[in-house]
């Protein structure tokens, strides 16, 4: 996605016969002067017996809408859909943000995302891990991944999905994630952590909490180097957003060990870097609830309750898209002074918008499709 002249398309068919996948595309509906041939492959674990196709649409113009169809010689072409390309000048945009998303329990979240996508609210979609929850079902369970991808296909046909892994992708050594998700690895050399700029406004960094990110790890070294470079480039790309699965700040009672044992350990690895390199927002999931902080560093709000020119990141736990496990209604009370909001027993998703001077977040309750929490960071 950092290459603003190309977009990657993945799709799955049920047949296992040899195929020649391809996409046709252009910037006028129904007219496809460009075409590209892709590759087809499969994998054998988990009961998967289909074929995965991949094609990269290239030579795209920045900031343009493209219409496309993809398919293969056996199955024909998909219906027309479209996407917007990354821009090479600072352009406001909005993305969807979810975490911990299964199949049936996420139906209302999916409906909200579909409605917002149909209304052209989003440019693309972040998911912070725990995709499909296939491993909660008896093996072989690849069909759960198929069910999930079919469920969100009306969204992902228009929105690039930028994903990172959670603990529920670990099954079969992350095989479903590695075969079904194509994340950019040019900067990092890893399929599990990566970074990219979008619309010349935001530097996004995805990292894996399911791999070693302690101070001596390869991932930590890459992440700190990447953040240092992004910080040095803030005069050109003014915002930095980091996303990974496990939270750094949380107050769940049911999952107390995650908040009181694991989170302090994670902060010891990266909180100084997040602070020193002026990361603006850290998105996570893992806990099946929603809560967020004020700008905070070392357990202390740095700006009181203000979001104007903060000197530390805001941390959001966004793990409530809907999954087959329990929804966590428990939060420590009274809450610490760094906690700004929490929403017990509520599934939903986030909307995240950027301009050159503002970062605006909304939490959408999927029961009412109303905004139940929001804030705006201002850089003046």
JSON list of C-alpha atoms in Angstrom, two decimals, residues 33-218:
[
{"chain": "A", "resi": 33, "resn": "UNK", "atom": "CA", "xyz": [-8.22, -0.76, -20.78]},
{"chain": "A", "resi": 34, "resn": "UNK", "atom": "CA", "xyz": [-5.72, -2.21, -18.31]},
{"chain": "A", "resi": 35, "resn": "UNK", "atom": "CA", "xyz": [-5.27, -5.85, -17.38]},
{"chain": "A", "resi": 36, "resn": "UNK", "atom": "CA", "xyz": [-2.90, -7.93, -15.32]},
{"chain": "A", "resi": 37, "resn": "UNK", "atom": "CA", "xyz": [-2.31, -11.66, -14.96]},
{"chain": "A", "resi": 38, "resn": "UNK", "atom": "CA", "xyz": [-1.97, -13.06, -11.47]},
{"chain": "A", "resi": 39, "resn": "UNK", "atom": "CA", "xyz": [-0.97, -16.31, -9.78]},
{"chain": "A", "resi": 40, "resn": "UNK", "atom": "CA", "xyz": [-2.95, -19.17, -8.24]},
{"chain": "A", "resi": 41, "resn": "UNK", "atom": "CA", "xyz": [-1.97, -21.38, -5.32]},
{"chain": "A", "resi": 42, "resn": "UNK", "atom": "CA", "xyz": [-3.38, -23.39, -2.44]},
{"chain": "A", "resi": 43, "resn": "UNK", "atom": "CA", "xyz": [-2.35, -24.68, 0.96]},
{"chain": "A", "resi": 44, "resn": "UNK", "atom": "CA", "xyz": [-3.06, -28.08, 2.47]},
{"chain": "A", "resi": 45, "resn": "UNK", "atom": "CA", "xyz": [-3.62, -27.65, 6.22]},
{"chain": "A", "resi": 46, "resn": "UNK", "atom": "CA", "xyz": [-6.79, -26.84, 8.09]},
{"chain": "A", "resi": 47, "resn": "UNK", "atom": "CA", "xyz": [-9.07, -28.64, 5.62]},
{"chain": "A", "resi": 48, "resn": "UNK", "atom": "CA", "xyz": [-8.72, -25.95, 2.96]},
{"chain": "A", "resi": 49, "resn": "UNK", "atom": "CA", "xyz": [-9.42, -27.33, -0.51]},
{"chain": "A", "resi": 50, "resn": "UNK", "atom": "CA", "xyz": [-9.93, -24.23, -2.65]},
{"chain": "A", "resi": 51, "resn": "UNK", "atom": "CA", "xyz": [-7.68, -22.09, -4.79]},
{"chain": "A", "resi": 52, "resn": "UNK", "atom": "CA", "xyz": [-6.36, -18.66, -3.83]},
{"chain": "A", "resi": 53, "resn": "UNK", "atom": "CA", "xyz": [-5.77, -16.16, -6.61]},
{"chain": "A", "resi": 54, "resn": "UNK", "atom": "CA", "xyz": [-3.66, -13.05, -6.41]},
{"chain": "A", "resi": 55, "resn": "UNK", "atom": "CA", "xyz": [-3.15, -10.22, -8.88]},
{"chain": "A", "resi": 56, "resn": "UNK", "atom": "CA", "xyz": [-1.49, -6.83, -8.47]},
{"chain": "A", "resi": 57, "resn": "UNK", "atom": "CA", "xyz": [-3.05, -3.98, -10.43]},
{"chain": "A", "resi": 58, "resn": "UNK", "atom": "CA", "xyz": [-0.22, -1.63, -11.39]},
{"chain": "A", "resi": 59, "resn": "UNK", "atom": "CA", "xyz": [0.39, 1.69, -13.17]},
{"chain": "A", "resi": 60, "resn": "UNK", "atom": "CA", "xyz": [-2.33, 3.39, -11.14]},
{"chain": "A", "resi": 61, "resn": "UNK", "atom": "CA", "xyz": [-2.68, 7.16, -10.90]},
{"chain": "A", "resi": 62, "resn": "UNK", "atom": "CA", "xyz": [-2.56, 8.52, -7.31]},
{"chain": "A", "resi": 63, "resn": "UNK", "atom": "CA", "xyz": [-5.82, 9.84, -5.87]},
{"chain": "A", "resi": 64, "resn": "UNK", "atom": "CA", "xyz": [-8.00, 8.19, -8.52]},
{"chain": "A", "resi": 65, "resn": "UNK", "atom": "CA", "xyz": [-11.04, 5.89, -8.46]},
{"chain": "A", "resi": 66, "resn": "UNK", "atom": "CA", "xyz": [-10.56, 2.64, -10.40]},
{"chain": "A", "resi": 67, "resn": "UNK", "atom": "CA", "xyz": [-13.25, 0.18, -11.48]},
{"chain": "A", "resi": 68, "resn": "UNK", "atom": "CA", "xyz": [-12.22, -3.44, -11.77]},
{"chain": "A", "resi": 69, "resn": "UNK", "atom": "CA", "xyz": [-13.25, -7.06, -12.21]},
{"chain": "A", "resi": 70, "resn": "UNK", "atom": "CA", "xyz": [-11.15, -10.11, -11.34]},
{"chain": "A", "resi": 71, "resn": "UNK", "atom": "CA", "xyz": [-11.50, -13.80, -12.10]},
{"chain": "A", "resi": 72, "resn": "UNK", "atom": "CA", "xyz": [-10.00, -16.74, -13.93]},
{"chain": "A", "resi": 73, "resn": "UNK", "atom": "CA", "xyz": [-10.61, -18.95, -16.94]},
{"chain": "A", "resi": 74, "resn": "UNK", "atom": "CA", "xyz": [-12.60, -21.47, -14.91]},
{"chain": "A", "resi": 75, "resn": "UNK", "atom": "CA", "xyz": [-14.89, -19.23, -12.85]},
{"chain": "A", "resi": 76, "resn": "UNK", "atom": "CA", "xyz": [-15.31, -16.12, -14.99]},
{"chain": "A", "resi": 77, "resn": "UNK", "atom": "CA", "xyz": [-15.12, -12.54, -13.71]},
{"chain": "A", "resi": 78, "resn": "UNK", "atom": "CA", "xyz": [-16.55, -10.98, -10.56]},
{"chain": "A", "resi": 79, "resn": "UNK", "atom": "CA", "xyz": [-19.10, -8.21, -10.68]},
{"chain": "A", "resi": 80, "resn": "UNK", "atom": "CA", "xyz": [-17.61, -4.75, -11.07]},
{"chain": "A", "resi": 81, "resn": "UNK", "atom": "CA", "xyz": [-16.36, -2.99, -7.95]},
{"chain": "A", "resi": 82, "resn": "UNK", "atom": "CA", "xyz": [-14.05, -0.04, -7.36]},
{"chain": "A", "resi": 83, "resn": "UNK", "atom": "CA", "xyz": [-11.35, 1.32, -5.06]},
{"chain": "A", "resi": 84, "resn": "UNK", "atom": "CA", "xyz": [-9.57, 4.64, -4.48]},
{"chain": "A", "resi": 85, "resn": "UNK", "atom": "CA", "xyz": [-5.81, 4.92, -4.74]},
{"chain": "A", "resi": 86, "resn": "UNK", "atom": "CA", "xyz": [-3.45, 6.45, -2.21]},
{"chain": "A", "resi": 87, "resn": "UNK", "atom": "CA", "xyz": [-2.74, 10.13, -2.93]},
{"chain": "A", "resi": 88, "resn": "UNK", "atom": "CA", "xyz": [0.65, 11.82, -3.31]},
{"chain": "A", "resi": 89, "resn": "UNK", "atom": "CA", "xyz": [-0.59, 15.12, -1.82]},
{"chain": "A", "resi": 90, "resn": "UNK", "atom": "CA", "xyz": [-2.09, 15.74, 1.61]},
{"chain": "A", "resi": 91, "resn": "UNK", "atom": "CA", "xyz": [-5.74, 14.75, 1.28]},
{"chain": "A", "resi": 92, "resn": "UNK", "atom": "CA", "xyz": [-8.23, 14.17, 4.15]},
{"chain": "A", "resi": 93, "resn": "UNK", "atom": "CA", "xyz": [-9.49, 10.60, 4.52]},
{"chain": "A", "resi": 94, "resn": "UNK", "atom": "CA", "xyz": [-11.40, 8.25, 6.83]},
{"chain": "A", "resi": 95, "resn": "UNK", "atom": "CA", "xyz": [-10.80, 4.59, 7.60]},
{"chain": "A", "resi": 96, "resn": "UNK", "atom": "CA", "xyz": [-12.69, 1.84, 9.40]},
{"chain": "A", "resi": 97, "resn": "UNK", "atom": "CA", "xyz": [-11.06, 0.27, 12.48]},
{"chain": "A", "resi": 98, "resn": "UNK", "atom": "CA", "xyz": [-11.99, -3.09, 14.04]},
{"chain": "A", "resi": 99, "resn": "UNK", "atom": "CA", "xyz": [-10.56, -5.81, 16.22]},
{"chain": "A", "resi": 100, "resn": "UNK", "atom": "CA", "xyz": [-11.49, -9.34, 17.33]},
{"chain": "A", "resi": 101, "resn": "UNK", "atom": "CA", "xyz": [-14.04, -10.06, 14.61]},
{"chain": "A", "resi": 102, "resn": "UNK", "atom": "CA", "xyz": [-15.69, -13.43, 14.16]},
{"chain": "A", "resi": 103, "resn": "UNK", "atom": "CA", "xyz": [-18.53, -14.52, 11.91]},
{"chain": "A", "resi": 104, "resn": "UNK", "atom": "CA", "xyz": [-22.09, -14.65, 13.26]},
{"chain": "A", "resi": 105, "resn": "UNK", "atom": "CA", "xyz": [-21.59, -12.40, 16.28]},
{"chain": "A", "resi": 106, "resn": "UNK", "atom": "CA", "xyz": [-20.19, -9.65, 14.07]},
{"chain": "A", "resi": 107, "resn": "UNK", "atom": "CA", "xyz": [-23.25, -9.43, 11.81]},
{"chain": "A", "resi": 108, "resn": "UNK", "atom": "CA", "xyz": [-24.33, -6.02, 13.13]},
{"chain": "A", "resi": 109, "resn": "UNK", "atom": "CA", "xyz": [-20.79, -4.64, 12.91]},
{"chain": "A", "resi": 110, "resn": "UNK", "atom": "CA", "xyz": [-20.55, -5.96, 9.36]},
{"chain": "A", "resi": 111, "resn": "UNK", "atom": "CA", "xyz": [-23.87, -4.30, 8.51]},
{"chain": "A", "resi": 112, "resn": "UNK", "atom": "CA", "xyz": [-22.64, -0.96, 9.89]},
{"chain": "A", "resi": 113, "resn": "UNK", "atom": "CA", "xyz": [-19.38, -1.22, 7.98]},
{"chain": "A", "resi": 114, "resn": "UNK", "atom": "CA", "xyz": [-21.27, -2.13, 4.81]},
{"chain": "A", "resi": 115, "resn": "UNK", "atom": "CA", "xyz": [-23.60, 0.85, 5.20]},
{"chain": "A", "resi": 116, "resn": "UNK", "atom": "CA", "xyz": [-20.69, 3.24, 5.78]},
{"chain": "A", "resi": 117, "resn": "UNK", "atom": "CA", "xyz": [-18.84, 1.74, 2.81]},
{"chain": "A", "resi": 118, "resn": "UNK", "atom": "CA", "xyz": [-21.91, 2.10, 0.57]},
{"chain": "A", "resi": 119, "resn": "UNK", "atom": "CA", "xyz": [-22.09, 5.74, 1.65]},
{"chain": "A", "resi": 120, "resn": "UNK", "atom": "CA", "xyz": [-18.42, 6.09, 0.61]},
{"chain": "A", "resi": 121, "resn": "UNK", "atom": "CA", "xyz": [-17.31, 7.12, 4.08]},
{"chain": "A", "resi": 122, "resn": "UNK", "atom": "CA", "xyz": [-14.18, 4.95, 4.17]},
{"chain": "A", "resi": 123, "resn": "UNK", "atom": "CA", "xyz": [-11.00, 4.83, 2.11]},
{"chain": "A", "resi": 124, "resn": "UNK", "atom": "CA", "xyz": [-9.75, 1.57, 3.63]},
{"chain": "A", "resi": 125, "resn": "UNK", "atom": "CA", "xyz": [-9.95, -0.65, 6.72]},
{"chain": "A", "resi": 126, "resn": "UNK", "atom": "CA", "xyz": [-7.62, -1.52, 9.64]},
{"chain": "A", "resi": 127, "resn": "UNK", "atom": "CA", "xyz": [-8.16, -4.77, 11.56]},
{"chain": "A", "resi": 128, "resn": "UNK", "atom": "CA", "xyz": [-5.98, -5.26, 14.65]},
{"chain": "A", "resi": 129, "resn": "UNK", "atom": "CA", "xyz": [-6.05, -9.04, 14.70]},
{"chain": "A", "resi": 130, "resn": "UNK", "atom": "CA", "xyz": [-8.13, -12.07, 15.71]},
{"chain": "A", "resi": 131, "resn": "UNK", "atom": "CA", "xyz": [-9.76, -12.60, 12.34]},
{"chain": "A", "resi": 132, "resn": "UNK", "atom": "CA", "xyz": [-12.63, -15.12, 11.95]},
{"chain": "A", "resi": 133, "resn": "UNK", "atom": "CA", "xyz": [-11.92, -17.10, 15.18]},
{"chain": "A", "resi": 134, "resn": "UNK", "atom": "CA", "xyz": [-11.63, -20.26, 13.10]},
{"chain": "A", "resi": 135, "resn": "UNK", "atom": "CA", "xyz": [-9.55, -21.88, 15.84]},
{"chain": "A", "resi": 136, "resn": "UNK", "atom": "CA", "xyz": [-12.56, -21.75, 18.20]},
{"chain": "A", "resi": 137, "resn": "UNK", "atom": "CA", "xyz": [-14.27, -24.31, 15.97]},
{"chain": "A", "resi": 138, "resn": "UNK", "atom": "CA", "xyz": [-13.49, -28.04, 15.61]},
{"chain": "A", "resi": 139, "resn": "UNK", "atom": "CA", "xyz": [-10.82, -28.86, 13.05]},
{"chain": "A", "resi": 140, "resn": "UNK", "atom": "CA", "xyz": [-10.77, -28.87, 10.13]},
{"chain": "A", "resi": 141, "resn": "UNK", "atom": "CA", "xyz": [-11.99, -25.28, 10.24]},
{"chain": "A", "resi": 142, "resn": "UNK", "atom": "CA", "xyz": [-10.74, -23.49, 7.12]},
{"chain": "A", "resi": 143, "resn": "UNK", "atom": "CA", "xyz": [-14.38, -23.07, 6.14]},
{"chain": "A", "resi": 144, "resn": "UNK", "atom": "CA", "xyz": [-14.74, -20.54, 8.97]},
{"chain": "A", "resi": 145, "resn": "UNK", "atom": "CA", "xyz": [-12.14, -18.36, 7.26]},
{"chain": "A", "resi": 146, "resn": "UNK", "atom": "CA", "xyz": [-14.13, -18.78, 4.03]},
{"chain": "A", "resi": 147, "resn": "UNK", "atom": "CA", "xyz": [-17.33, -17.79, 5.83]},
{"chain": "A", "resi": 148, "resn": "UNK", "atom": "CA", "xyz": [-15.67, -14.71, 7.29]},
{"chain": "A", "resi": 149, "resn": "UNK", "atom": "CA", "xyz": [-14.16, -13.55, 4.01]},
{"chain": "A", "resi": 150, "resn": "UNK", "atom": "CA", "xyz": [-17.48, -14.08, 2.23]},
{"chain": "A", "resi": 151, "resn": "UNK", "atom": "CA", "xyz": [-19.24, -12.09, 4.94]},
{"chain": "A", "resi": 152, "resn": "UNK", "atom": "CA", "xyz": [-16.98, -9.07, 4.55]},
{"chain": "A", "resi": 153, "resn": "UNK", "atom": "CA", "xyz": [-16.51, -9.37, 0.77]},
{"chain": "A", "resi": 154, "resn": "UNK", "atom": "CA", "xyz": [-18.92, -6.50, -0.02]},
{"chain": "A", "resi": 155, "resn": "UNK", "atom": "CA", "xyz": [-16.62, -4.31, 2.09]},
{"chain": "A", "resi": 156, "resn": "UNK", "atom": "CA", "xyz": [-13.22, -5.64, 1.02]},
{"chain": "A", "resi": 157, "resn": "UNK", "atom": "CA", "xyz": [-14.19, -5.49, -2.66]},
{"chain": "A", "resi": 158, "resn": "UNK", "atom": "CA", "xyz": [-14.00, -1.70, -2.22]},
{"chain": "A", "resi": 159, "resn": "UNK", "atom": "CA", "xyz": [-11.72, -1.17, 0.77]},
{"chain": "A", "resi": 160, "resn": "UNK", "atom": "CA", "xyz": [-8.14, -2.42, 1.08]},
{"chain": "A", "resi": 161, "resn": "UNK", "atom": "CA", "xyz": [-7.93, -4.42, 4.33]},
{"chain": "A", "resi": 162, "resn": "UNK", "atom": "CA", "xyz": [-4.76, -3.81, 6.32]},
{"chain": "A", "resi": 163, "resn": "UNK", "atom": "CA", "xyz": [-4.43, -6.52, 8.94]},
{"chain": "A", "resi": 164, "resn": "UNK", "atom": "CA", "xyz": [-2.14, -7.66, 11.70]},
{"chain": "A", "resi": 165, "resn": "UNK", "atom": "CA", "xyz": [-2.14, -10.94, 13.60]},
{"chain": "A", "resi": 166, "resn": "UNK", "atom": "CA", "xyz": [-3.65, -11.77, 16.96]},
{"chain": "A", "resi": 167, "resn": "UNK", "atom": "CA", "xyz": [-3.48, -14.91, 19.04]},
{"chain": "A", "resi": 168, "resn": "UNK", "atom": "CA", "xyz": [-6.34, -16.54, 17.11]},
{"chain": "A", "resi": 169, "resn": "UNK", "atom": "CA", "xyz": [-4.32, -16.50, 13.86]},
{"chain": "A", "resi": 170, "resn": "UNK", "atom": "CA", "xyz": [-1.64, -18.69, 15.44]},
{"chain": "A", "resi": 171, "resn": "UNK", "atom": "CA", "xyz": [-3.33, -21.97, 14.45]},
{"chain": "A", "resi": 172, "resn": "UNK", "atom": "CA", "xyz": [-1.24, -24.04, 12.02]},
{"chain": "A", "resi": 173, "resn": "UNK", "atom": "CA", "xyz": [1.63, -21.56, 12.36]},
{"chain": "A", "resi": 174, "resn": "UNK", "atom": "CA", "xyz": [-0.37, -18.63, 10.96]},
{"chain": "A", "resi": 175, "resn": "UNK", "atom": "CA", "xyz": [-1.01, -20.53, 7.71]},
{"chain": "A", "resi": 176, "resn": "UNK", "atom": "CA", "xyz": [-4.44, -19.01, 6.97]},
{"chain": "A", "resi": 177, "resn": "UNK", "atom": "CA", "xyz": [-3.17, -15.47, 7.56]},
{"chain": "A", "resi": 178, "resn": "UNK", "atom": "CA", "xyz": [-0.02, -15.98, 5.48]},
{"chain": "A", "resi": 179, "resn": "UNK", "atom": "CA", "xyz": [-1.91, -17.50, 2.56]},
{"chain": "A", "resi": 180, "resn": "UNK", "atom": "CA", "xyz": [-4.98, -15.26, 2.57]},
{"chain": "A", "resi": 181, "resn": "UNK", "atom": "CA", "xyz": [-3.55, -11.86, 3.57]},
{"chain": "A", "resi": 182, "resn": "UNK", "atom": "CA", "xyz": [-1.04, -9.91, 1.49]},
{"chain": "A", "resi": 183, "resn": "UNK", "atom": "CA", "xyz": [0.47, -7.16, 3.60]},
{"chain": "A", "resi": 184, "resn": "UNK", "atom": "CA", "xyz": [3.32, -4.92, 2.37]},
{"chain": "A", "resi": 185, "resn": "UNK", "atom": "CA", "xyz": [6.71, -6.19, 3.51]},
{"chain": "A", "resi": 186, "resn": "UNK", "atom": "CA", "xyz": [9.10, -4.07, 1.46]},
{"chain": "A", "resi": 187, "resn": "UNK", "atom": "CA", "xyz": [10.18, -1.84, 4.38]},
{"chain": "A", "resi": 188, "resn": "UNK", "atom": "CA", "xyz": [10.39, -4.55, 7.02]},
{"chain": "A", "resi": 189, "resn": "UNK", "atom": "CA", "xyz": [11.19, -7.81, 5.25]},
{"chain": "A", "resi": 190, "resn": "UNK", "atom": "CA", "xyz": [8.46, -9.45, 7.34]},
{"chain": "A", "resi": 191, "resn": "UNK", "atom": "CA", "xyz": [4.88, -10.50, 6.59]},
{"chain": "A", "resi": 192, "resn": "UNK", "atom": "CA", "xyz": [3.99, -9.79, 10.24]},
{"chain": "A", "resi": 193, "resn": "UNK", "atom": "CA", "xyz": [5.16, -6.21, 10.71]},
{"chain": "A", "resi": 194, "resn": "UNK", "atom": "CA", "xyz": [5.18, -3.42, 8.18]},
{"chain": "A", "resi": 195, "resn": "UNK", "atom": "CA", "xyz": [4.59, 0.30, 7.64]},
{"chain": "A", "resi": 196, "resn": "UNK", "atom": "CA", "xyz": [3.28, 2.65, 4.98]},
{"chain": "A", "resi": 197, "resn": "UNK", "atom": "CA", "xyz": [2.26, 6.26, 4.40]},
{"chain": "A", "resi": 198, "resn": "UNK", "atom": "CA", "xyz": [-1.24, 7.20, 3.28]},
{"chain": "A", "resi": 199, "resn": "UNK", "atom": "CA", "xyz": [-2.36, 10.35, 1.46]},
{"chain": "A", "resi": 200, "resn": "UNK", "atom": "CA", "xyz": [0.85, 12.06, 2.61]},
{"chain": "A", "resi": 201, "resn": "UNK", "atom": "CA", "xyz": [-0.87, 12.61, 5.98]},
{"chain": "A", "resi": 202, "resn": "UNK", "atom": "CA", "xyz": [-0.29, 9.53, 8.15]},
{"chain": "A", "resi": 203, "resn": "UNK", "atom": "CA", "xyz": [2.50, 7.05, 8.71]},
{"chain": "A", "resi": 204, "resn": "UNK", "atom": "CA", "xyz": [0.92, 3.75, 9.76]},
{"chain": "A", "resi": 205, "resn": "UNK", "atom": "CA", "xyz": [2.93, 1.07, 11.56]},
{"chain": "A", "resi": 206, "resn": "UNK", "atom": "CA", "xyz": [1.61, -2.48, 12.07]},
{"chain": "A", "resi": 207, "resn": "UNK", "atom": "CA", "xyz": [3.45, -4.75, 14.47]},
{"chain": "A", "resi": 208, "resn": "UNK", "atom": "CA", "xyz": [2.94, -8.26, 15.78]},
{"chain": "A", "resi": 209, "resn": "UNK", "atom": "CA", "xyz": [2.34, -8.84, 19.48]},
{"chain": "A", "resi": 210, "resn": "UNK", "atom": "CA", "xyz": [2.41, -12.58, 18.66]},
{"chain": "A", "resi": 211, "resn": "UNK", "atom": "CA", "xyz": [6.12, -12.43, 17.86]},
{"chain": "A", "resi": 212, "resn": "UNK", "atom": "CA", "xyz": [8.97, -11.25, 20.02]},
{"chain": "A", "resi": 213, "resn": "UNK", "atom": "CA", "xyz": [9.00, -7.45, 20.30]},
{"chain": "A", "resi": 214, "resn": "UNK", "atom": "CA", "xyz": [11.12, -7.18, 23.43]},
{"chain": "A", "resi": 215, "resn": "UNK", "atom": "CA", "xyz": [14.08, -4.80, 23.48]},
{"chain": "A", "resi": 216, "resn": "UNK", "atom": "CA", "xyz": [16.59, -7.22, 21.96]},
{"chain": "A", "resi": 217, "resn": "UNK", "atom": "CA", "xyz": [14.32, -8.56, 19.22]},
{"chain": "A", "resi": 218, "resn": "UNK", "atom": "CA", "xyz": [14.55, -8.09, 15.47]}
]
